[in-house]
JSON list of C-alpha atoms in Angstrom, two decimals:
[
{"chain": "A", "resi": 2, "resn": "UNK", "atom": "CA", "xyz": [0.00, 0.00, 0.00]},
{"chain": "A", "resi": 3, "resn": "UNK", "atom": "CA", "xyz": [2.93, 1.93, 1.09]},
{"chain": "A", "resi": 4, "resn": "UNK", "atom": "CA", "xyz": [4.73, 1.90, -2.25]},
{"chain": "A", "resi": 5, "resn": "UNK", "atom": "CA", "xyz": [0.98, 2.59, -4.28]},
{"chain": "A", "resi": 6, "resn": "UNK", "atom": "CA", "xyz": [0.77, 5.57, -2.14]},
{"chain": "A", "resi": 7, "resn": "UNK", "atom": "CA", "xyz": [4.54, 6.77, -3.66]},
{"chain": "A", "resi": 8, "resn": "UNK", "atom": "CA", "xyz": [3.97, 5.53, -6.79]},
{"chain": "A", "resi": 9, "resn": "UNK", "atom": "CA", "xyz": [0.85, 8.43, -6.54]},
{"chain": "A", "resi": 10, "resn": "UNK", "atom": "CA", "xyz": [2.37, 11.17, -5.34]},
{"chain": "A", "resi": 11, "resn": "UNK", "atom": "CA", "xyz": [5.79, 10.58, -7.99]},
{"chain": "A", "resi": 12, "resn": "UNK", "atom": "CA", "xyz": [2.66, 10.37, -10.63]},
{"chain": "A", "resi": 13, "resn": "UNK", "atom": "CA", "xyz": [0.54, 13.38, -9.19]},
{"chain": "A", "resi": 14, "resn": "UNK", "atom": "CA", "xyz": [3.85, 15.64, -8.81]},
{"chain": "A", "resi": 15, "resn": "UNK", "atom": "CA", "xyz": [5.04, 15.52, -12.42]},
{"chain": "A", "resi": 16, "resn": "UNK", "atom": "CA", "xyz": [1.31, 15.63, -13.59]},
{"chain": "A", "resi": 17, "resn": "UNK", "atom": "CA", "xyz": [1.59, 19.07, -14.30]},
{"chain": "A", "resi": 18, "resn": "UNK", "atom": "CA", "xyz": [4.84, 19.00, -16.85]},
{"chain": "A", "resi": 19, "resn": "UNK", "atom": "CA", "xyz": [2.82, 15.56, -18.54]},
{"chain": "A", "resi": 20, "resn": "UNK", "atom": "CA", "xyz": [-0.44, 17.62, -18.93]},
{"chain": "A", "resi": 21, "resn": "UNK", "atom": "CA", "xyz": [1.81, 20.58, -20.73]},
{"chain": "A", "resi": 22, "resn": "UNK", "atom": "CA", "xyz": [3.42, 18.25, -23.07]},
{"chain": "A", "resi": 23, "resn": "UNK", "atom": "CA", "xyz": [0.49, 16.31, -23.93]},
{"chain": "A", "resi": 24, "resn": "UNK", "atom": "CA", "xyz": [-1.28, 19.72, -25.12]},
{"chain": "A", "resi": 25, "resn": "UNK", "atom": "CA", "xyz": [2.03, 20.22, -26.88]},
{"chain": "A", "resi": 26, "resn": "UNK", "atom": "CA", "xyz": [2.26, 17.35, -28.80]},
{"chain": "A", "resi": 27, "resn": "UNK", "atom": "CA", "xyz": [-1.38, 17.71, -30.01]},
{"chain": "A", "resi": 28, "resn": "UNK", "atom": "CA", "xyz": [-0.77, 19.92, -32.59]},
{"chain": "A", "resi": 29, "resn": "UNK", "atom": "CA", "xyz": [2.84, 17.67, -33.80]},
{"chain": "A", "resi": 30, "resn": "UNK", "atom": "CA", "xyz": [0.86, 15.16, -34.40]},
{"chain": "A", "resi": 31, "resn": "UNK", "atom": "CA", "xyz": [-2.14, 17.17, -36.66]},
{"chain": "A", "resi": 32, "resn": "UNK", "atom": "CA", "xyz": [0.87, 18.27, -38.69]},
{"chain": "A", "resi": 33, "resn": "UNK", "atom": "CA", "xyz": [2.27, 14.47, -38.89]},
{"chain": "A", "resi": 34, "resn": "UNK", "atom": "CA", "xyz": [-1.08, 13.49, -39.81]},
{"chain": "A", "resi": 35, "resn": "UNK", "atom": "CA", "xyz": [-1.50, 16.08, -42.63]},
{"chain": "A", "resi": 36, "resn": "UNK", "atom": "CA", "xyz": [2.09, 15.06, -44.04]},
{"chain": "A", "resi": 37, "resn": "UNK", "atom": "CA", "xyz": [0.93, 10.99, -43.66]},
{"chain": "A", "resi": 38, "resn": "UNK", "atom": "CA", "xyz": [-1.66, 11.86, -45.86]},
{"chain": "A", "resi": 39, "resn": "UNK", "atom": "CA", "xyz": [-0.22, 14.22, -48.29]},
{"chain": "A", "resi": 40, "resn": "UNK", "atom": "CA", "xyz": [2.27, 11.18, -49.18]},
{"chain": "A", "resi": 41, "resn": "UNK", "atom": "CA", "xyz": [-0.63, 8.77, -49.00]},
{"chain": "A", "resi": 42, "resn": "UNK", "atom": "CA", "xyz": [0.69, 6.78, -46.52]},
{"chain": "A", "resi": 43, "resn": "UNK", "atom": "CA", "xyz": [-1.18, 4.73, -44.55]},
{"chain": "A", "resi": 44, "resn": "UNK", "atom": "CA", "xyz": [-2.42, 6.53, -41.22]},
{"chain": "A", "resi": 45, "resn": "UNK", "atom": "CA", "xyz": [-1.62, 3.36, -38.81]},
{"chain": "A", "resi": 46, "resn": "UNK", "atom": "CA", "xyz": [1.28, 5.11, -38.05]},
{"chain": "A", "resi": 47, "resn": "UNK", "atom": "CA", "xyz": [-0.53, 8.43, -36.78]},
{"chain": "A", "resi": 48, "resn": "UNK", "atom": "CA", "xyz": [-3.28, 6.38, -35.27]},
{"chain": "A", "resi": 49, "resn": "UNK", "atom": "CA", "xyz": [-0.92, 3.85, -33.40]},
{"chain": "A", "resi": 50, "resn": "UNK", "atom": "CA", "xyz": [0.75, 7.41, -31.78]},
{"chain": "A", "resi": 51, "resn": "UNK", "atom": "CA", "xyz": [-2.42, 8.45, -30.78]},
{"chain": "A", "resi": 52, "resn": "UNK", "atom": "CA", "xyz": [-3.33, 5.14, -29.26]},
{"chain": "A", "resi": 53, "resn": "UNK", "atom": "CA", "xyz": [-0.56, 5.28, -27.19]},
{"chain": "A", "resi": 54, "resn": "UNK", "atom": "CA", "xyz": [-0.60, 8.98, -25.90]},
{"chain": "A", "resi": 55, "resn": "UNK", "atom": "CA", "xyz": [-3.99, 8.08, -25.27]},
{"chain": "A", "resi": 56, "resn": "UNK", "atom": "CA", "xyz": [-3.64, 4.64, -23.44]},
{"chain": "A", "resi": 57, "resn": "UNK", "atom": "CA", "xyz": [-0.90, 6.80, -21.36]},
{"chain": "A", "resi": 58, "resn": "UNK", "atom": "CA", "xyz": [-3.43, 9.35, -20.30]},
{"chain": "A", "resi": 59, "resn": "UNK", "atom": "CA", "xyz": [-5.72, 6.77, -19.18]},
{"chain": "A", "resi": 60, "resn": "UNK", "atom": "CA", "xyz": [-3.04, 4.76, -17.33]},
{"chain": "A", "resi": 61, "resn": "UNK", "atom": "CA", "xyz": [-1.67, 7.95, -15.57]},
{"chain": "A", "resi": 62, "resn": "UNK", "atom": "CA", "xyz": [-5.33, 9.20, -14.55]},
{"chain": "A", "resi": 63, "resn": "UNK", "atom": "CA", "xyz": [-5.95, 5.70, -13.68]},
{"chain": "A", "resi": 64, "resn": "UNK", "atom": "CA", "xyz": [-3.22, 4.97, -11.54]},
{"chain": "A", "resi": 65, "resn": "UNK", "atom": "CA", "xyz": [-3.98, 8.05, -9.63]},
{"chain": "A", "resi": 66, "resn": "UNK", "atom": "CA", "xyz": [-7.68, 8.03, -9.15]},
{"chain": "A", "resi": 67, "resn": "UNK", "atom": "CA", "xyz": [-9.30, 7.56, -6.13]},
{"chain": "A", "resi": 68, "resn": "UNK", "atom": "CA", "xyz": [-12.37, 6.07, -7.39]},
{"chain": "A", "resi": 69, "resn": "UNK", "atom": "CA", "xyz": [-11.85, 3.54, -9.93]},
{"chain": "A", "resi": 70, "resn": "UNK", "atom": "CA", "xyz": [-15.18, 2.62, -10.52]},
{"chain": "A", "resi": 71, "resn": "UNK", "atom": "CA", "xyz": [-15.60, 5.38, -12.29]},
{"chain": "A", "resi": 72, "resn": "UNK", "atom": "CA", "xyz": [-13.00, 3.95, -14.99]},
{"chain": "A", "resi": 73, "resn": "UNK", "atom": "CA", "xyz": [-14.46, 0.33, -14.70]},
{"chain": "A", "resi": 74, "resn": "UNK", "atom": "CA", "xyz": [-18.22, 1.53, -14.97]},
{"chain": "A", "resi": 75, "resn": "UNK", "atom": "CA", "xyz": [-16.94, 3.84, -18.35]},
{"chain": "A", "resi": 76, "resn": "UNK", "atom": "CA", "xyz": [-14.94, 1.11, -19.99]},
{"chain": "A", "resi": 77, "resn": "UNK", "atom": "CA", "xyz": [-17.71, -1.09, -19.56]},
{"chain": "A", "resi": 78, "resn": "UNK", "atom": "CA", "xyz": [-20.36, 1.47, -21.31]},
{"chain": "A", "resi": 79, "resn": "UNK", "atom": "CA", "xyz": [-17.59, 1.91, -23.88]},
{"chain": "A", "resi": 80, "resn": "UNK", "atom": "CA", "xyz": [-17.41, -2.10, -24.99]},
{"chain": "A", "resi": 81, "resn": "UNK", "atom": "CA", "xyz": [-21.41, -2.63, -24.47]},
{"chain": "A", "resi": 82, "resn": "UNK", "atom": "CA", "xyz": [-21.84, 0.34, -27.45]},
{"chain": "A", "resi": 83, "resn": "UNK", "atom": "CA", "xyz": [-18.83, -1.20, -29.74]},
{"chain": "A", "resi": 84, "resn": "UNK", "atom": "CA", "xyz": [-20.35, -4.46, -29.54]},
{"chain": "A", "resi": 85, "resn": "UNK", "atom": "CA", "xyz": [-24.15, -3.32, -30.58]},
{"chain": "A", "resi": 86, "resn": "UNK", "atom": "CA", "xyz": [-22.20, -1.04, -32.79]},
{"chain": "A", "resi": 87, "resn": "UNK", "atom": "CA", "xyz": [-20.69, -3.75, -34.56]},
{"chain": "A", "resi": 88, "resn": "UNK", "atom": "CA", "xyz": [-23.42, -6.26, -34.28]},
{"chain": "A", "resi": 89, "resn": "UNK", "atom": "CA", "xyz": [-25.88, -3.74, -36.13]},
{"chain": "A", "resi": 90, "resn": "UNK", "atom": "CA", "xyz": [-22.63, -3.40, -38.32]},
{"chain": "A", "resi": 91, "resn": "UNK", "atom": "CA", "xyz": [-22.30, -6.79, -39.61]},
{"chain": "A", "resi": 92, "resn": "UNK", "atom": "CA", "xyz": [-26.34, -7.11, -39.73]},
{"chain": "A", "resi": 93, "resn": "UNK", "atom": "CA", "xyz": [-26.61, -4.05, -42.13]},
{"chain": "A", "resi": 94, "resn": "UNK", "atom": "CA", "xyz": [-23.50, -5.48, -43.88]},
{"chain": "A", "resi": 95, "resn": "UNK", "atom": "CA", "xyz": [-19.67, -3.66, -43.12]},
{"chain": "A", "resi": 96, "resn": "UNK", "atom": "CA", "xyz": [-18.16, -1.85, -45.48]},
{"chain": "A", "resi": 97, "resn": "UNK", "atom": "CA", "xyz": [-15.05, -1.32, -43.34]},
{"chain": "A", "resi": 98, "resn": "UNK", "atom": "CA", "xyz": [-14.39, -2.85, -40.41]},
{"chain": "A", "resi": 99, "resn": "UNK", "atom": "CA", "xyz": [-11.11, -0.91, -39.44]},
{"chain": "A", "resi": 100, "resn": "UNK", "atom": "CA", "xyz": [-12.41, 2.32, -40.78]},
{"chain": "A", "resi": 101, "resn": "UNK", "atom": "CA", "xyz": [-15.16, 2.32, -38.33]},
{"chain": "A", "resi": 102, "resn": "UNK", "atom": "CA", "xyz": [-12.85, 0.98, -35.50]},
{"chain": "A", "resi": 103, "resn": "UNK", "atom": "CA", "xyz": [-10.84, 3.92, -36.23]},
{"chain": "A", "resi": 104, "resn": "UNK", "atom": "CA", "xyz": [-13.79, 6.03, -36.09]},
{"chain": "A", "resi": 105, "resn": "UNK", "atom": "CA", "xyz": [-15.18, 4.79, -32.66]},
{"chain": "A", "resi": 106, "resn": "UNK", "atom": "CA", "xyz": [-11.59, 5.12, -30.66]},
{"chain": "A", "resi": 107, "resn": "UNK", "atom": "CA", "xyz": [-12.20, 9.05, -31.92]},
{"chain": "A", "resi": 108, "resn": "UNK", "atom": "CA", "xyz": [-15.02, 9.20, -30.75]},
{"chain": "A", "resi": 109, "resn": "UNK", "atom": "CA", "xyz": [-14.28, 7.73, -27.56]},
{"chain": "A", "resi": 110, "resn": "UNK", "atom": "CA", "xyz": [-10.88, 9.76, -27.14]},
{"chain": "A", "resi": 111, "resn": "UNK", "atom": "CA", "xyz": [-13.17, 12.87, -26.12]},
{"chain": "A", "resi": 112, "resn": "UNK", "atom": "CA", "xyz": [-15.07, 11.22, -23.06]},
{"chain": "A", "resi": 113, "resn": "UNK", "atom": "CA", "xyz": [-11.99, 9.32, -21.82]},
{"chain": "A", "resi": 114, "resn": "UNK", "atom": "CA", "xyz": [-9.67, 12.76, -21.96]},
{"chain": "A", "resi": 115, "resn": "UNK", "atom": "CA", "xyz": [-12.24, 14.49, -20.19]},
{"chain": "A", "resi": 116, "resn": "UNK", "atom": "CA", "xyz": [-12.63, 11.98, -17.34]},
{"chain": "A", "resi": 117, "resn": "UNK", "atom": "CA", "xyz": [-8.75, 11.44, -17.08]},
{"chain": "A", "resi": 118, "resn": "UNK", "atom": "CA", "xyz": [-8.23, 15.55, -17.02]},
{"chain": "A", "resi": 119, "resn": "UNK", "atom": "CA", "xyz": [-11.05, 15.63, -14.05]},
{"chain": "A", "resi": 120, "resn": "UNK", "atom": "CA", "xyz": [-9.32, 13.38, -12.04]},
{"chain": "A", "resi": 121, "resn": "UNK", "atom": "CA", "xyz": [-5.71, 15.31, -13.10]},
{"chain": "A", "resi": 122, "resn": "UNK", "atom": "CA", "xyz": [-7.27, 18.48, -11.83]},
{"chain": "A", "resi": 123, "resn": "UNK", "atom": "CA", "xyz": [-8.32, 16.75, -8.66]},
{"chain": "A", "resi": 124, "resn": "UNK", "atom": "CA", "xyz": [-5.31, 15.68, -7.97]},
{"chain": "A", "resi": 125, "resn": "UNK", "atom": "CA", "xyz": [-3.06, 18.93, -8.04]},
{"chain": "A", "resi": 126, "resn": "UNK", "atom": "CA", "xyz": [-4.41, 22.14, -8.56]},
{"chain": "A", "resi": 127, "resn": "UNK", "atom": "CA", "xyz": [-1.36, 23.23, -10.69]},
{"chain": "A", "resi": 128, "resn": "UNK", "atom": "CA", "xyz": [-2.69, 21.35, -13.42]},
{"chain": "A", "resi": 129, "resn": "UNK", "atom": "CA", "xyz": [-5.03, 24.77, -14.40]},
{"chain": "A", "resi": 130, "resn": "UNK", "atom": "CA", "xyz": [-2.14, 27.08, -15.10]},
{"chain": "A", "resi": 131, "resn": "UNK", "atom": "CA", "xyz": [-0.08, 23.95, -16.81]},
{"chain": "A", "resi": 132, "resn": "UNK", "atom": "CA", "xyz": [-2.67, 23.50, -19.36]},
{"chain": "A", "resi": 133, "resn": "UNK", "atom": "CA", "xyz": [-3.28, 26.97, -19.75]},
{"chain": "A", "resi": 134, "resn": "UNK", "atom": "CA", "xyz": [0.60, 27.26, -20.86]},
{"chain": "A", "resi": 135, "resn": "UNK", "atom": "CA", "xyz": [0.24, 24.32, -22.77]},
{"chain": "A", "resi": 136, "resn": "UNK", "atom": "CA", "xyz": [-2.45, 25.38, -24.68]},
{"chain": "A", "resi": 137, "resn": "UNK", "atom": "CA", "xyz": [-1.06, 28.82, -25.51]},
{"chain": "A", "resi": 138, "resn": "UNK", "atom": "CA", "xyz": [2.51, 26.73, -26.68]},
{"chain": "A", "resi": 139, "resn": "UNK", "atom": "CA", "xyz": [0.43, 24.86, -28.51]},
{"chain": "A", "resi": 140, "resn": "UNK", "atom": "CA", "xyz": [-1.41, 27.70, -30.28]},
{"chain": "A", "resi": 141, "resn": "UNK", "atom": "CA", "xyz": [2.22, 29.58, -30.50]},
{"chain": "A", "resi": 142, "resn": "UNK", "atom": "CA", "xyz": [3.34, 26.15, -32.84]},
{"chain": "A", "resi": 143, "resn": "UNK", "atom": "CA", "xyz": [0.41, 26.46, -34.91]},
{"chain": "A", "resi": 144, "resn": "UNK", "atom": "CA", "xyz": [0.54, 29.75, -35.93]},
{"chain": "A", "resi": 145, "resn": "UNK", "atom": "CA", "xyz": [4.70, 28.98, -36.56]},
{"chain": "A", "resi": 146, "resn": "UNK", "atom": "CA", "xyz": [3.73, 26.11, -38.43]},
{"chain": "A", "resi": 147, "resn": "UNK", "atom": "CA", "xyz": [0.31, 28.32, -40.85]},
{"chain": "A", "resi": 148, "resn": "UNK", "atom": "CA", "xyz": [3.22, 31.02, -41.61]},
{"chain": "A", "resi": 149, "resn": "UNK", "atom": "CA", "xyz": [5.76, 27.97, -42.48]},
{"chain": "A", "resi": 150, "resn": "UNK", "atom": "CA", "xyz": [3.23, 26.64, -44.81]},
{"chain": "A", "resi": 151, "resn": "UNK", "atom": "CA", "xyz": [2.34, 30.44, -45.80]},
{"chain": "A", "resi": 152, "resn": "UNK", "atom": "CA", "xyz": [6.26, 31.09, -46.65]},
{"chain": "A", "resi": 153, "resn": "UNK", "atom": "CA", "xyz": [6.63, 28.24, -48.48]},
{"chain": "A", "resi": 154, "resn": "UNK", "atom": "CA", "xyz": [3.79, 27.94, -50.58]},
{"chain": "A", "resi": 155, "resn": "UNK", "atom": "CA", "xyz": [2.79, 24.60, -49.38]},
{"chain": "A", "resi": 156, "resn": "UNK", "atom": "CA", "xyz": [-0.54, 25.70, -47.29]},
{"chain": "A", "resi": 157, "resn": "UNK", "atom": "CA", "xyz": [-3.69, 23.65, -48.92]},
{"chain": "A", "resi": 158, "resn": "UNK", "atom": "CA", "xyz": [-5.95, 26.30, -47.93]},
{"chain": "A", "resi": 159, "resn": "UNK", "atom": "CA", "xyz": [-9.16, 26.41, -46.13]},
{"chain": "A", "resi": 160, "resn": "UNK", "atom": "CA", "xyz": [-10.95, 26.55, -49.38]},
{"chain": "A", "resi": 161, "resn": "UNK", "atom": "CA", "xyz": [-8.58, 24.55, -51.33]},
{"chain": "A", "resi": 162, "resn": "UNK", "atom": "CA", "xyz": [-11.02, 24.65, -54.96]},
{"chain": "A", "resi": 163, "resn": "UNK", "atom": "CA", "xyz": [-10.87, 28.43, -54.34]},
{"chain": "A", "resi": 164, "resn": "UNK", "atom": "CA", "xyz": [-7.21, 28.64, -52.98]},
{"chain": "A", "resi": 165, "resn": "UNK", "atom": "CA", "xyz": [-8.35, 31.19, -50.15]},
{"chain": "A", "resi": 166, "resn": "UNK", "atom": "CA", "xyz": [-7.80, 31.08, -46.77]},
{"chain": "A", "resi": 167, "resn": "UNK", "atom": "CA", "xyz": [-4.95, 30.00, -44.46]},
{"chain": "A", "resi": 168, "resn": "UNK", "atom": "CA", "xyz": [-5.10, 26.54, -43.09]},
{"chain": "A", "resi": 169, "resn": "UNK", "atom": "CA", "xyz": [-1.41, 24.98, -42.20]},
{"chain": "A", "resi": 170, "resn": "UNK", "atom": "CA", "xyz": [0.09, 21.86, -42.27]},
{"chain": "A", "resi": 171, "resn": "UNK", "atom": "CA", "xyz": [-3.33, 20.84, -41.07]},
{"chain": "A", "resi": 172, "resn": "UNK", "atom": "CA", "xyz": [-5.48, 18.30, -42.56]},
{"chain": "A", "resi": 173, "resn": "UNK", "atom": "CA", "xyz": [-9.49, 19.59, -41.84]},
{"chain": "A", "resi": 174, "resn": "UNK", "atom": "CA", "xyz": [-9.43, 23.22, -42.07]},
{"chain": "A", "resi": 175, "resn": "UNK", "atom": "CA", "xyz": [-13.04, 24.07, -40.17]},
{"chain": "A", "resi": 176, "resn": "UNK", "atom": "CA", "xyz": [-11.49, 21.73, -37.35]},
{"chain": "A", "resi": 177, "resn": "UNK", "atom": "CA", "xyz": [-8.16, 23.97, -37.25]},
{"chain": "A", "resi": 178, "resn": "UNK", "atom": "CA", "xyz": [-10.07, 27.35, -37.24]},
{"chain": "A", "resi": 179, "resn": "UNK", "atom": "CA", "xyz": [-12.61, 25.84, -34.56]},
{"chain": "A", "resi": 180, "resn": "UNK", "atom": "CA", "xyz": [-8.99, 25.52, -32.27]},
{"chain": "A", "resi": 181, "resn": "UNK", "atom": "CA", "xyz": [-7.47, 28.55, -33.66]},
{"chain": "A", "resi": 182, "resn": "UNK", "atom": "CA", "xyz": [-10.90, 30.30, -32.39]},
{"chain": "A", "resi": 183, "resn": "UNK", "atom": "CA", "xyz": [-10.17, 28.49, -29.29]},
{"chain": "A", "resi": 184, "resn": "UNK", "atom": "CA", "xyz": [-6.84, 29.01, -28.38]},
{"chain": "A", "resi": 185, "resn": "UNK", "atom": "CA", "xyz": [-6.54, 32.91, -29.24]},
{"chain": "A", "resi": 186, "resn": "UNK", "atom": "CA", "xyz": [-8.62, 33.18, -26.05]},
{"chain": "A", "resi": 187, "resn": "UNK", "atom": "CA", "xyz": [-6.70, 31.23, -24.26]},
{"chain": "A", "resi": 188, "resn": "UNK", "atom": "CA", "xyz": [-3.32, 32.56, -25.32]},
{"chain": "A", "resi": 189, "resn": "UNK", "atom": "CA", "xyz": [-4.89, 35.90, -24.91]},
{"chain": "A", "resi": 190, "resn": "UNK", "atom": "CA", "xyz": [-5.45, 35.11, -21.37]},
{"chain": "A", "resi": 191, "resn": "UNK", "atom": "CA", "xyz": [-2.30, 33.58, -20.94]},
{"chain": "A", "resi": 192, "resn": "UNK", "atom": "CA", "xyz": [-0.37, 37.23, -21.47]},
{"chain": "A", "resi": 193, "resn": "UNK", "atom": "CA", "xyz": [-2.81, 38.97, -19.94]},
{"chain": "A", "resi": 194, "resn": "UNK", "atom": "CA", "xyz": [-1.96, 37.13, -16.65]},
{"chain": "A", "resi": 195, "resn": "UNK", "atom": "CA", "xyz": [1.54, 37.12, -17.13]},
{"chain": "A", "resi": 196, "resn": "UNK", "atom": "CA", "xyz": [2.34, 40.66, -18.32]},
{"chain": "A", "resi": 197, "resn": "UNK", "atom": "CA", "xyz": [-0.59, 42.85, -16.79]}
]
């Protein structure tokens, strides 16, 4: 018990540095993703990376957590809707098994983040002005990486038929102004705060 309780507190004290550099490498791996499909390779690659960062989140929050159940009780909604999903799946007839696979772990990344980062905040109350910073370094690679493509004439545009609009090394462009629109607020805030 003794050495769960240390294991904890090593986990819950570097919590704050993980939760900056998991916001950071959110935007690396959008830009990988772009370039995966640019050269039409296949996107196991960008998808195992994400299934890992992801699986890491959950084992961190996991390990942490004071009420388990919590994690049990939402893995066990999570299986109980892939299996109906693909039972009425392979009724209907699949057209792509691992496509839709794909599809369901994004959709469940959003409810499994959220419950890891509610336990993270629970845990240490530094975690707020982590992610704040790592939310405004992410938003400070972005717009490094939307002049890079700007500067180099290899942005695809937000309106690619029209060649309008600035959209980055990025691969969905209403996605990447939705967290543009996000994070200006949040960087904003972020500089506020710090310089007055």
């Amino acid at each position: 018990m003794q050495t769960d309780n240390s294991i904890k507190n090593k986990i819950t004290a570097y919590l704050p540095k993980a939760v900056f550099i998991i916001c950071l490498i959110q935007p690396l791996l959008d830009i990988l993703s772009y370039w995966v499909d640019y050269f039409k390779i296949t996107n196991i690659i960008t998808l195992g990376l994400r299934m890992l960062l992801l699986t890491f989140i959950v084992a961190l929050a996991f390990t942490i957590s004071t009420r388990k159940r919590v994690y049990f009780i939402t893995a066990g909604i999570l299986c109980l809707f892939t299996l109906c999903h693909i039972f009425v799946h392979f009724k209907i007839g699949y057209i792509d098994l691992t496509a839709d696979i794909t599809n369901l772990i994004r959709i469940y990344h959003l409810p499994l983040v959220t419950l890891c980062f509610i336990t993270f905040f629970k845990a240490n109350k530094d975690i707020y002005k982590y992610i704040l910073a790592g939310f405004a370094a992410a938003f400070i690679v972005i717009i490094i990486i939307d002049i890079l493509s700007l500067i180099t004439n290899t942005d695809p545009h937000t309106y690619r038929d029209k060649n309008i609009g600035l959209c980055g090394w990025f691969y969905f462009a209403n996605t990447q102004s939705s967290i543009i629109s996000a994070l200006i607020s949040i960087f904003t805030l972020c500089v506020i705060k710090k310089h007055k």
